CSV table of C-alpha atoms and ligand atoms in Angstrom, one decimal:
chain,number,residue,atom,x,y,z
A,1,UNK,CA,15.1,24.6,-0.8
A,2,UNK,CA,13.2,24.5,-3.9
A,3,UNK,CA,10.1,22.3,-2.0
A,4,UNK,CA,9.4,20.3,0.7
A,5,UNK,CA,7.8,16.6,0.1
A,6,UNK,CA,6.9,14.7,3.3
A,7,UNK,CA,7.6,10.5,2.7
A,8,UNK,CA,5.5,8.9,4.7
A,9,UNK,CA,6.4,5.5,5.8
A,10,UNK,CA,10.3,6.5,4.7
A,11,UNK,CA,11.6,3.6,7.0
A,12,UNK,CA,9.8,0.5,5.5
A,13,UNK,CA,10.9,-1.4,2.4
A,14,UNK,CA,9.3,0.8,-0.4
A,15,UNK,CA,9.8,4.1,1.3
A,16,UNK,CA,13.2,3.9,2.3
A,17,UNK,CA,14.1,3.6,-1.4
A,18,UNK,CA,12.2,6.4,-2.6
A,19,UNK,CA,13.4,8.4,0.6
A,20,UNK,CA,17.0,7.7,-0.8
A,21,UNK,CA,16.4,8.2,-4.7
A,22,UNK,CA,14.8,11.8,-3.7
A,23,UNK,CA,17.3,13.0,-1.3
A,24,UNK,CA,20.2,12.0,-3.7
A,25,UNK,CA,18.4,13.1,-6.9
A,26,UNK,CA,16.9,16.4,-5.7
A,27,UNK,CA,19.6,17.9,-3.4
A,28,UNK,CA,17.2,21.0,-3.5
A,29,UNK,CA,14.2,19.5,-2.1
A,30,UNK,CA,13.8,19.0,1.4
A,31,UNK,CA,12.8,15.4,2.5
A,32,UNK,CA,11.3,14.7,5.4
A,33,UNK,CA,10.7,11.1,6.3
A,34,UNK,CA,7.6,10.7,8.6
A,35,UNK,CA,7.5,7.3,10.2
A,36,UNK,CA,6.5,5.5,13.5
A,37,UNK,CA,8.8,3.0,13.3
A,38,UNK,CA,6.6,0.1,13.5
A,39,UNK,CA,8.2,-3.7,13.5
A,40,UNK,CA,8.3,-2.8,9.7
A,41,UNK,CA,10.0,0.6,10.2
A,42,UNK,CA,13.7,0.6,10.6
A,43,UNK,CA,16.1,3.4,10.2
A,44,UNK,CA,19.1,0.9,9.5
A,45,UNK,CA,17.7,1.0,5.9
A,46,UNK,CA,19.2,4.8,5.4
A,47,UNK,CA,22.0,5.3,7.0
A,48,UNK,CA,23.7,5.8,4.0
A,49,UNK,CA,21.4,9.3,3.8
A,50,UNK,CA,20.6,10.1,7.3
A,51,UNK,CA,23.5,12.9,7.6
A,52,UNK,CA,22.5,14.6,4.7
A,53,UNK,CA,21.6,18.4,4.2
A,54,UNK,CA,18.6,18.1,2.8
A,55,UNK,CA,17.2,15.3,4.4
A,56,UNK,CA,15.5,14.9,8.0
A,57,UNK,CA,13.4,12.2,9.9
A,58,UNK,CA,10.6,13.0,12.3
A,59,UNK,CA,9.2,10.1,14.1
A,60,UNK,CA,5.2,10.7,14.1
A,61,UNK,CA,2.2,8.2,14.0
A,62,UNK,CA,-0.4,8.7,11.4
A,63,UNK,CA,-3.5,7.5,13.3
A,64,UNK,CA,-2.7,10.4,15.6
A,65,UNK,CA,-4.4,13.5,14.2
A,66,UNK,CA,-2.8,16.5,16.1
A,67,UNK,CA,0.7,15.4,15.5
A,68,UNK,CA,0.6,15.3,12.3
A,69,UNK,CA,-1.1,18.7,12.2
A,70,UNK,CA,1.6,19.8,14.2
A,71,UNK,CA,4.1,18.0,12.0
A,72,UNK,CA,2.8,19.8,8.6
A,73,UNK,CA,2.3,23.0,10.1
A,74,UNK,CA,6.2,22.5,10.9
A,75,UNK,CA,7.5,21.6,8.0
A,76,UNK,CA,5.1,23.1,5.6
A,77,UNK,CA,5.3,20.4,2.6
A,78,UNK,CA,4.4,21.1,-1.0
A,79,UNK,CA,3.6,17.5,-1.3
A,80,UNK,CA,3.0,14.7,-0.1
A,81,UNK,CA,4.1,10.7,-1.0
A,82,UNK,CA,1.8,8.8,1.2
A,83,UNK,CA,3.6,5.3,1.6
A,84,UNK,CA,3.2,4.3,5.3
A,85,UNK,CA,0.7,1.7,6.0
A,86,UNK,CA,-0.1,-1.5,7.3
A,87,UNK,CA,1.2,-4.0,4.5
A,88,UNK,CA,1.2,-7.5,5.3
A,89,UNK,CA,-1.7,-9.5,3.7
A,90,UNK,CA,-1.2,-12.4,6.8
A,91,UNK,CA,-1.3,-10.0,10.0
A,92,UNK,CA,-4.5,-8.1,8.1
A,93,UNK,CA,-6.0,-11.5,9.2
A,94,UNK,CA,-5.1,-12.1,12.2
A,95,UNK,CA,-5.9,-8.6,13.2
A,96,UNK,CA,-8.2,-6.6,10.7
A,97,UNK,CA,-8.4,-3.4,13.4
A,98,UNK,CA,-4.7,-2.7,13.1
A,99,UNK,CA,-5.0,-2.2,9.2
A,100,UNK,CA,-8.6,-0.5,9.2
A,101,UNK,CA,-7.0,2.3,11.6
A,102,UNK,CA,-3.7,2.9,9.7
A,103,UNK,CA,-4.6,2.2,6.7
A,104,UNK,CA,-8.1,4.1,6.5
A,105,UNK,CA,-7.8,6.4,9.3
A,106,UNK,CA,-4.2,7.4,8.8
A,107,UNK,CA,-5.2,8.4,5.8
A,108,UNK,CA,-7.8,11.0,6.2
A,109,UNK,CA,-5.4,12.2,8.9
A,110,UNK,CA,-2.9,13.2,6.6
A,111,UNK,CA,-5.8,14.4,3.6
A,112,UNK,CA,-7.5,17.0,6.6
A,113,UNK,CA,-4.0,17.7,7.9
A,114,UNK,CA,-3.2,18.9,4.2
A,115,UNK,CA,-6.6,20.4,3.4
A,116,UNK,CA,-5.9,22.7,6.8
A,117,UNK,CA,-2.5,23.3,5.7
A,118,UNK,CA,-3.3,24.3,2.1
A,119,UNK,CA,-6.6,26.5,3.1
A,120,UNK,CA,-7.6,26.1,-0.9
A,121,UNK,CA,-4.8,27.3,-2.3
A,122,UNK,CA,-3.0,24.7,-4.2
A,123,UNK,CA,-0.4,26.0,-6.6
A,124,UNK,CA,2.5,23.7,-6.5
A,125,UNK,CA,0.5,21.1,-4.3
A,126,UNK,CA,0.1,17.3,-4.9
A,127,UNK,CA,-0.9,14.5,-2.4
A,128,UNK,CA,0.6,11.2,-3.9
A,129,UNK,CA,-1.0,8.3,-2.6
A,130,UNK,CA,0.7,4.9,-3.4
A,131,UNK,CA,-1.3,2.1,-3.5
A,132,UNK,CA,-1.8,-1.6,-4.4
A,133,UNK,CA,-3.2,-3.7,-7.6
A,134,UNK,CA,-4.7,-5.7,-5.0
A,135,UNK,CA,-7.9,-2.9,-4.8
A,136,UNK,CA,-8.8,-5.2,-7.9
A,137,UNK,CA,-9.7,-8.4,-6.3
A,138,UNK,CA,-8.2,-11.9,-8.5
A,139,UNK,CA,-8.2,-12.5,-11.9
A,140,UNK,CA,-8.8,-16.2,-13.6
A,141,UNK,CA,-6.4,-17.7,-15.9
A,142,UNK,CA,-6.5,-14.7,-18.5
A,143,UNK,CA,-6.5,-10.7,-18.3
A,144,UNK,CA,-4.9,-8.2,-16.9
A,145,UNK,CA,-5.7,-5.3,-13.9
A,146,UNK,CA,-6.5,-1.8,-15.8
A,147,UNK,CA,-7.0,1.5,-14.5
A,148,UNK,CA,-10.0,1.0,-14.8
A,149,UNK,CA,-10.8,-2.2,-13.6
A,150,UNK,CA,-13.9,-1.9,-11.1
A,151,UNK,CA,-12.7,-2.4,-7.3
A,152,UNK,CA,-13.3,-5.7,-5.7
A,153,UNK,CA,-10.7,-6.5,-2.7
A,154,UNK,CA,-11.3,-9.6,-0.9
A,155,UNK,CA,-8.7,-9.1,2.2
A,156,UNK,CA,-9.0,-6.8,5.0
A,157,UNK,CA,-5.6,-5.5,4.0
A,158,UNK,CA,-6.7,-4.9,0.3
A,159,UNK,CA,-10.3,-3.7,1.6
A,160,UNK,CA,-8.4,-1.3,3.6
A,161,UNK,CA,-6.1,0.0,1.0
A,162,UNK,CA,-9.2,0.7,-1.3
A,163,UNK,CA,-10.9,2.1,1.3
A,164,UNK,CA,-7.7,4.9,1.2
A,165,UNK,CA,-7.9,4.9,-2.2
A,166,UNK,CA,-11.7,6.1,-2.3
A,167,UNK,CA,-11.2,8.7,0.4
A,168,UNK,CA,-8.0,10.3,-1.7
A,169,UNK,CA,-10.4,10.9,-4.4
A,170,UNK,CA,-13.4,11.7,-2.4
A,171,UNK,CA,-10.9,14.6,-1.4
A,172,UNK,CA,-9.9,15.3,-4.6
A,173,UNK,CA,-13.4,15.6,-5.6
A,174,UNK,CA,-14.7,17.7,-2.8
A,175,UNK,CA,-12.0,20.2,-2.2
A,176,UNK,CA,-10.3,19.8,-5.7
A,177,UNK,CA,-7.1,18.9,-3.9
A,178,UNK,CA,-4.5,17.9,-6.5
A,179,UNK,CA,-3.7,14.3,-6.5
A,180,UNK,CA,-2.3,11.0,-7.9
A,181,UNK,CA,-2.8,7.4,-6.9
A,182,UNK,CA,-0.5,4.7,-8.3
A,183,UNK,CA,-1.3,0.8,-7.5
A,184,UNK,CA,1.8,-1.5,-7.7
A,185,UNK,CA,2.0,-5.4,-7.6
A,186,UNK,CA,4.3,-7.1,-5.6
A,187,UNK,CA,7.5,-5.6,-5.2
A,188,UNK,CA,10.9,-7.4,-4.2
A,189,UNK,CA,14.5,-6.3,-3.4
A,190,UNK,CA,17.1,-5.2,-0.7
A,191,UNK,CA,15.1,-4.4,2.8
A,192,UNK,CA,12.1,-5.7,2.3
A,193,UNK,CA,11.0,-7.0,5.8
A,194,UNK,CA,11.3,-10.7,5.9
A,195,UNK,CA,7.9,-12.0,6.6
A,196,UNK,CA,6.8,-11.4,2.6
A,197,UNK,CA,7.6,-14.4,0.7
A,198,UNK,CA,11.4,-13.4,-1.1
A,199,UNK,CA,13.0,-12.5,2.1
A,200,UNK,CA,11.1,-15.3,4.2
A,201,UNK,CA,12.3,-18.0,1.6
A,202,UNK,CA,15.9,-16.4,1.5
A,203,UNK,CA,16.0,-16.6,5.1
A,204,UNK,CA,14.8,-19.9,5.8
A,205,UNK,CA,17.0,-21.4,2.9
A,206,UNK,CA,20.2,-19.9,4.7
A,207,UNK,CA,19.3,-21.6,7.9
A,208,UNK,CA,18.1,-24.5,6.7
A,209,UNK,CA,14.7,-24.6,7.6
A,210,UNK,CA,11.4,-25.6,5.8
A,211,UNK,CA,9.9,-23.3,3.0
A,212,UNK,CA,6.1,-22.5,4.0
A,213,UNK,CA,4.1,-23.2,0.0
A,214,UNK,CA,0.4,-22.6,1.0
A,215,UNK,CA,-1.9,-24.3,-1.4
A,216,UNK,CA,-0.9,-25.5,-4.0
A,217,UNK,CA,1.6,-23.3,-4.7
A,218,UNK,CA,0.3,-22.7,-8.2
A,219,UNK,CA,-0.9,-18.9,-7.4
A,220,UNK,CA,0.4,-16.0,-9.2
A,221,UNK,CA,2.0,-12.7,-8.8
A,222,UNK,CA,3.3,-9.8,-10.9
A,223,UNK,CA,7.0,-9.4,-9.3
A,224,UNK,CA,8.7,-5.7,-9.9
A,225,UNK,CA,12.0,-4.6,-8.5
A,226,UNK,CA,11.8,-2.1,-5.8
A,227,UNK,CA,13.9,0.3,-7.1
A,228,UNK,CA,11.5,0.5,-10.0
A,229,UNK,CA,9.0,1.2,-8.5
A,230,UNK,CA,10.4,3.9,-7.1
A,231,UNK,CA,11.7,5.5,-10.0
A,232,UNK,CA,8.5,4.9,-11.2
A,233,UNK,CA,6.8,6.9,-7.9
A,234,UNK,CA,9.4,9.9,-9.0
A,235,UNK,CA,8.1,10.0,-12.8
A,236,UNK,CA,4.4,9.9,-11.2
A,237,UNK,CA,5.1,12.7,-8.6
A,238,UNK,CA,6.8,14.9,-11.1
A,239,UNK,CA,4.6,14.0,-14.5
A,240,UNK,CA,1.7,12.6,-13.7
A,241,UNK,CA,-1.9,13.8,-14.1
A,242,UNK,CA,-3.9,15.2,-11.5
A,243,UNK,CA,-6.8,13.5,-10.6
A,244,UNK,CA,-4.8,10.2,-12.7
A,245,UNK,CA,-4.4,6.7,-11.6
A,246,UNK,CA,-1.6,5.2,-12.9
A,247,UNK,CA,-0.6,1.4,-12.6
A,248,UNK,CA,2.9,0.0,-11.8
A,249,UNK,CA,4.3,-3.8,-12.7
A,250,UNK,CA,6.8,-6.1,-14.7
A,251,UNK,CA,4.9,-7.2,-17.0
A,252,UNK,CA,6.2,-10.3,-15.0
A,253,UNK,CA,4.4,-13.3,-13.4
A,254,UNK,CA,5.4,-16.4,-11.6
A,255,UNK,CA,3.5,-19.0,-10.1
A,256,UNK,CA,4.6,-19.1,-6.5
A,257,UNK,CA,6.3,-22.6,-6.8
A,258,UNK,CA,7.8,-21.1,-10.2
A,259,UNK,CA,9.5,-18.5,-8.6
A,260,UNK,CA,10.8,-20.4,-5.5
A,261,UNK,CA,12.3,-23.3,-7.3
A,262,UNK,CA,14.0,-19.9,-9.5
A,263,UNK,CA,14.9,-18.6,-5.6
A,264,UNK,CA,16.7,-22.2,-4.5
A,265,UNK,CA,18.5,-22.7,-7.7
A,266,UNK,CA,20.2,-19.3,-7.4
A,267,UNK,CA,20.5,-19.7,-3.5
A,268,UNK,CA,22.8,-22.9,-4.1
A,269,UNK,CA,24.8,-21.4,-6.8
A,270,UNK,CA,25.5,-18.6,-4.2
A,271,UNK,CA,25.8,-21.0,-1.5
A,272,UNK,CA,28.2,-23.2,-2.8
A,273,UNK,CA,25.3,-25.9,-1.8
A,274,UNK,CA,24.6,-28.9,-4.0
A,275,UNK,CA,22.0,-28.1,-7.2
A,276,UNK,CA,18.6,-29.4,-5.9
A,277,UNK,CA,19.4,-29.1,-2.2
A,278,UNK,CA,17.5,-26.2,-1.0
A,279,UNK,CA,14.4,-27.3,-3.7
A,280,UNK,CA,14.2,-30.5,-0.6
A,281,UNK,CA,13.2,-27.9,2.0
A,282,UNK,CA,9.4,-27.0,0.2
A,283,UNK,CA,6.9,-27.7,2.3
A,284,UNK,CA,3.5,-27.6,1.5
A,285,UNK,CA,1.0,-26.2,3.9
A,286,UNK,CA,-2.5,-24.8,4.8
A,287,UNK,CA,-3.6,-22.3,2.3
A,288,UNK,CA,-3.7,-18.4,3.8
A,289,UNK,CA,-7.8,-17.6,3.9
A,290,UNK,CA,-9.5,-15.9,0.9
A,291,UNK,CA,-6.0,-16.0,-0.7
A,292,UNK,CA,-6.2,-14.4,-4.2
A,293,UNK,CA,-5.0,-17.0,-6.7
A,294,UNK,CA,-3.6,-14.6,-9.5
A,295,UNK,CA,-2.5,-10.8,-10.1
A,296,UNK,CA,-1.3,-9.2,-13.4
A,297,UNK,CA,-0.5,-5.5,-14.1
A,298,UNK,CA,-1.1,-4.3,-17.5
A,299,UNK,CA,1.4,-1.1,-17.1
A,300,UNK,CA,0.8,0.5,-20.6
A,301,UNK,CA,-0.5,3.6,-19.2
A,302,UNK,CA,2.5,4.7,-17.5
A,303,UNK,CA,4.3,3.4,-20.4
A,304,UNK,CA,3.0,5.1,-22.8
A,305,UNK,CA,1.9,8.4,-21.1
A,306,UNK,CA,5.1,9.1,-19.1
A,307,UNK,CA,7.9,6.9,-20.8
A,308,UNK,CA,8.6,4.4,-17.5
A,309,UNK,CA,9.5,1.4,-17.9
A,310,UNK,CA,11.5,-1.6,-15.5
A,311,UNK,CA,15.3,-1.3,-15.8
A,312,UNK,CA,15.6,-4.3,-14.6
A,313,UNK,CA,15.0,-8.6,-15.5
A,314,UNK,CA,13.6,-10.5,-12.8
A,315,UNK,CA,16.7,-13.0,-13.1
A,316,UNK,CA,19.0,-9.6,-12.5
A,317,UNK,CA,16.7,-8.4,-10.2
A,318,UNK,CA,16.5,-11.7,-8.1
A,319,UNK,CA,20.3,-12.3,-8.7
A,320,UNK,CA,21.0,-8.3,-6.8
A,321,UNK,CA,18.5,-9.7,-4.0
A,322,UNK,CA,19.8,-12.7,-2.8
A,323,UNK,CA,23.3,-11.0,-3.0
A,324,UNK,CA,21.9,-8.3,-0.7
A,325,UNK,CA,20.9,-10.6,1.8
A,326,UNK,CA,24.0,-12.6,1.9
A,327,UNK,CA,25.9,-9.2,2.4
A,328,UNK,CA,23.5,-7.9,4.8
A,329,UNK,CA,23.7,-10.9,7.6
A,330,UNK,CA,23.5,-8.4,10.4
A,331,UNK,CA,20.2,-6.6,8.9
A,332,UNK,CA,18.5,-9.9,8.7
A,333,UNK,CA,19.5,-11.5,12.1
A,334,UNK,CA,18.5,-7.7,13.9
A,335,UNK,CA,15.1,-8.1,12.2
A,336,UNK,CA,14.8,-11.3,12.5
A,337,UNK,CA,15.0,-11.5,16.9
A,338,UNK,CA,13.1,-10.6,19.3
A,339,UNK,CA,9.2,-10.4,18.2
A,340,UNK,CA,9.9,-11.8,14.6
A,341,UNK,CA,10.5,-15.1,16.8
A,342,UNK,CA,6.6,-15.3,18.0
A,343,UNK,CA,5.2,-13.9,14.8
A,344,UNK,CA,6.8,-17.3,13.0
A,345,UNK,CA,5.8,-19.3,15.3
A,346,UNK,CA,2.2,-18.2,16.0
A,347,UNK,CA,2.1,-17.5,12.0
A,348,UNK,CA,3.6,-21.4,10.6
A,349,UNK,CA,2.8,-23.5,13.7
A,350,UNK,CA,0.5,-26.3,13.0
A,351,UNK,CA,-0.3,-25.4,9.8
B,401,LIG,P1,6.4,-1.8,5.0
B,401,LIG,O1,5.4,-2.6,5.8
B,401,LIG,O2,7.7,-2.4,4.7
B,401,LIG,O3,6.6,-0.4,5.6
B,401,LIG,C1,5.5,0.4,6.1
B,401,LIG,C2,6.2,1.6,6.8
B,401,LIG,O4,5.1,2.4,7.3
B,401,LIG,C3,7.1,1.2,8.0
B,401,LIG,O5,8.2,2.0,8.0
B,401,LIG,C4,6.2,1.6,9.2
B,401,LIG,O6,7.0,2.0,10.3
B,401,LIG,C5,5.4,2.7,8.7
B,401,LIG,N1,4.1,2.9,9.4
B,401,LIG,C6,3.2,1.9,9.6
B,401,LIG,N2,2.2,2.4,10.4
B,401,LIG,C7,2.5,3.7,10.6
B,401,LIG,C8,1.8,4.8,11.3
B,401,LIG,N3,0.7,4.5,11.9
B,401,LIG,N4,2.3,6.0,11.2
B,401,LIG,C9,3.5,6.2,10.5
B,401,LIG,N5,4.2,5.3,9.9
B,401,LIG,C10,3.7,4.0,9.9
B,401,LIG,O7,5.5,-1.6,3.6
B,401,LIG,P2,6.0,-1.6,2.1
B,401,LIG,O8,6.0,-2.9,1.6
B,401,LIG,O9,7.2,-0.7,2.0
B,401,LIG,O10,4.8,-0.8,1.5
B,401,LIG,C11,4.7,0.6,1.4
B,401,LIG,C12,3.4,1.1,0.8
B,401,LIG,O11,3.4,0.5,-0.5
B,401,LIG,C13,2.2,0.6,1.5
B,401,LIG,O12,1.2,1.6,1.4
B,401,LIG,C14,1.7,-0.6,0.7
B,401,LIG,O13,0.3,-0.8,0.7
B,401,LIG,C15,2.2,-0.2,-0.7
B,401,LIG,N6,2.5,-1.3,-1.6
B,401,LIG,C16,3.3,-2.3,-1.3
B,401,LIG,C17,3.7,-3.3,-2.2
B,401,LIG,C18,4.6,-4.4,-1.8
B,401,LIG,O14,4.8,-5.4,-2.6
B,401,LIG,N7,5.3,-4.4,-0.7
B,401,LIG,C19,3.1,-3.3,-3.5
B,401,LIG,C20,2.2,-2.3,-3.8
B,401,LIG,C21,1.9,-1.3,-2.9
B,402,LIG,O1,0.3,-7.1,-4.9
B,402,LIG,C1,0.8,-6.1,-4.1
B,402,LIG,C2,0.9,-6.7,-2.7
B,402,LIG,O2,1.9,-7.6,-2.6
B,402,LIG,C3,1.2,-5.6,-1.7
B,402,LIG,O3,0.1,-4.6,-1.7
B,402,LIG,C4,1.4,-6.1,-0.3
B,402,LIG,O4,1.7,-5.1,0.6
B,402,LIG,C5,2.5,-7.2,-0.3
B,402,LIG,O5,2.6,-7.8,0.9
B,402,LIG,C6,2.2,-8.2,-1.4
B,402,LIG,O6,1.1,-9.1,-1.0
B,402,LIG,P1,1.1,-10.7,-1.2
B,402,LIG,O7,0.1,-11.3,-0.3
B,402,LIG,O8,1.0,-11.0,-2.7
B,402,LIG,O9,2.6,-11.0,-0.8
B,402,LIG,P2,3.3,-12.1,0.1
B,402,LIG,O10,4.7,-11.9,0.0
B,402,LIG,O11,2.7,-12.2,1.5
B,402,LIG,O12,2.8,-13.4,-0.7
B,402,LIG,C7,3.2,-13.7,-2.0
B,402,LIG,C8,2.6,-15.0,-2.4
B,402,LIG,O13,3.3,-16.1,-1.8
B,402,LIG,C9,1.1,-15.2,-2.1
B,402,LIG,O14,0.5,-16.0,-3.1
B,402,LIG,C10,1.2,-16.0,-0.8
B,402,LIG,C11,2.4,-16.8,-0.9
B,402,LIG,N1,3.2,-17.2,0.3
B,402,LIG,C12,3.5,-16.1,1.1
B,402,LIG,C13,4.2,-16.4,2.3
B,402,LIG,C14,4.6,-15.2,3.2
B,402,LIG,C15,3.5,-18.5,0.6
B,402,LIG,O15,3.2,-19.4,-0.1
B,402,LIG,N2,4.2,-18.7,1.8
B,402,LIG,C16,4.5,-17.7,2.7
B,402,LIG,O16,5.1,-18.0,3.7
């Protein structure tokens, strides 16, 4: 094999479509996909890969220091596509500990366990860390998140993710360990665990049941197709700049209650359901605390530097989606039992 790359967090949403685009692109490199298999972790998204030569799981837990030593000294990676993480904005905060310790400590697990591994010698190295725009805090009405916009995150899940951020180029710094750090807005697309707010509006509009809008519905996010971003993870990994942060969106935003009446409207039309039906099921609620009210990518850097670009429209995009979920009944209602039951409930209840 020509290299070995270690995908952490292979199972979740984003990582099990980067797991699959390298395995299938790069039938020379050896993937291994390190995951604990968390709620969010689910090995149904790649069975379409799991027999392959060149690919091979190893369930490991990042907060836990000596087995991912053991785990690198192992397998011996090259590099390194940190993805696994605690990622749901909501559950940061209802239980801040959970994302300090994954999030921040998993992280400078995985930076020592590569340090020890690489003993200073770093020829053909690169730990890839993939972050999130929302390091940046919210914008107003106008502007856009740039590189170098100054860090200013306002959940525990976003003050978590920075703090990652900050120790990947501490290390960089320090011990001139090559790296890259890429921060991505909101992503959407087959997989993607349905508590976020596509899958948990496509849900709820099969079954009938009310459509959570906190506020006033009128925030905004910066929506990019998930198999985008990681063909825009594979450009970074193989072109990017050391030391370099590059960020990832769409150049698309929608207001929240933009984007659902977009996501009732096409569930109709699939849903041989009358125009305007679904549209009846938006329910306005209590707002989520400290809730950002808008983020905006301005991707020119990638752009321009390393020729990526969405392949995408959000209409296509949101049109492959919903069709994924419609095909995929059995993957939602497995996800969807069980503990998913008294996170809804102790989530929407009385709100
Ligand atoms: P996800 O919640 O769907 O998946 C997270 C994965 O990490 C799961 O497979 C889970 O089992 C694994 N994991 C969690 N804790 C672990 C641990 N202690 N040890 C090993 N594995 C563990 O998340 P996602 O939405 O796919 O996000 C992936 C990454 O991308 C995260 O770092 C997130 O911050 C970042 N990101 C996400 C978005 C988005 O819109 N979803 C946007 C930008 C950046
Ligand atoms: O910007 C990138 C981030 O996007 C990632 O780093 C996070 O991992 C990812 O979860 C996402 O964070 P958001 O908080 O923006 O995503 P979420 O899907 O939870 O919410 C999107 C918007 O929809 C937000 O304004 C809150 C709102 N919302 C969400 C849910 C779940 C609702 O109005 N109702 C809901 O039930």
């Amino acid at each position: 094999m020509a290299k070995t790359l270690i995908i952490t967090g292979g199972a979740g949403f984003i990582g099990s479509h980067v797991v699959r685009l390298f395995v299938n692109k790069y039938p020379d490199y050896h993937i291994v996909n390190l995951d604990a298999l968390t709620y969010a972790g689910n090995l149904e998204n790649l069975t379409d890969i799991e027999k392959a030569p060149n690919y091979t799981f190893v369930k490991a837990d990042i907060t836990n220091a000596a087995e991912i030593t053991d785990v690198f000294s192992k397998y011996n990676p090259d590099g390194i596509i940190h993805l696994a993480a605690e990622s749901h904005v909501d559950r940061s905060i209802t239980d801040p500990n959970a994302f300090i310790i994954t999030n921040v400590m998993g992280t400078a697990n995985l930076l020592n366990a590569a340090i020890a591994l690489w003993k200073n010698d770093f020829t053909g190295k690169r730990f890839y860390h993939v972050s999130t725009d929302e390091v940046y805090g919210s914008l107003g009405d106008t502007g856009l998140f740039l590189e170098t916009t100054p860090y200013d995150p306002q959940s525990p899940y976003s003050a978590s993710k920075a703090g990652s951020d900050h120790l990947v180029r501490a290390y960089g710094n320090t011990y001139k360990m090559p790296f890259v750090i890429t921060n991505c807005s909101n992503n959407y697309g087959p997989n993607q665990f349905p508590e976020k707010l596509i899958p948990l509006f496509i849900n709820n509009i099969c079954n009938k049941k009310p459509l959570p809008v906190y506020g006033d519905g009128k925030y905004t996010r910066d929506w990019l197709y998930v198999i985008d971003h990681a063909r825009a993870i594979d450009t970074v990994y193989h072109d990017g700049r050391n030391g370099e942060t590059y960020n990832i969106g769409g150049f698309n935003e929608w207001q929240n209650i933009e984007l659902i009446r977009l996501l009732c409207q096409t569930m109709d039309r699939k849903l041989n359901r009358a125009p305007g039906e679904s549209e009846q099921l938006i329910t306005y609620i209590r707002d989520r605390p400290g809730h950002d009210r808008r983020y905006a990518i301005d991707a020119n850097k990638i752009n321009k530097e390393l020729g990526w670009k969405p392949s995408v429209t959000f209409e296509e995009g949101l049109d492959k989606t919903v069709d994924w979920y419609l095909a995929n009944e059995k993957w939602l209602n497995d996800v969807t039992s069980g503990n998913y039951q008294h996170y809804y409930s102790s989530q929407y209840a009385n709100r």
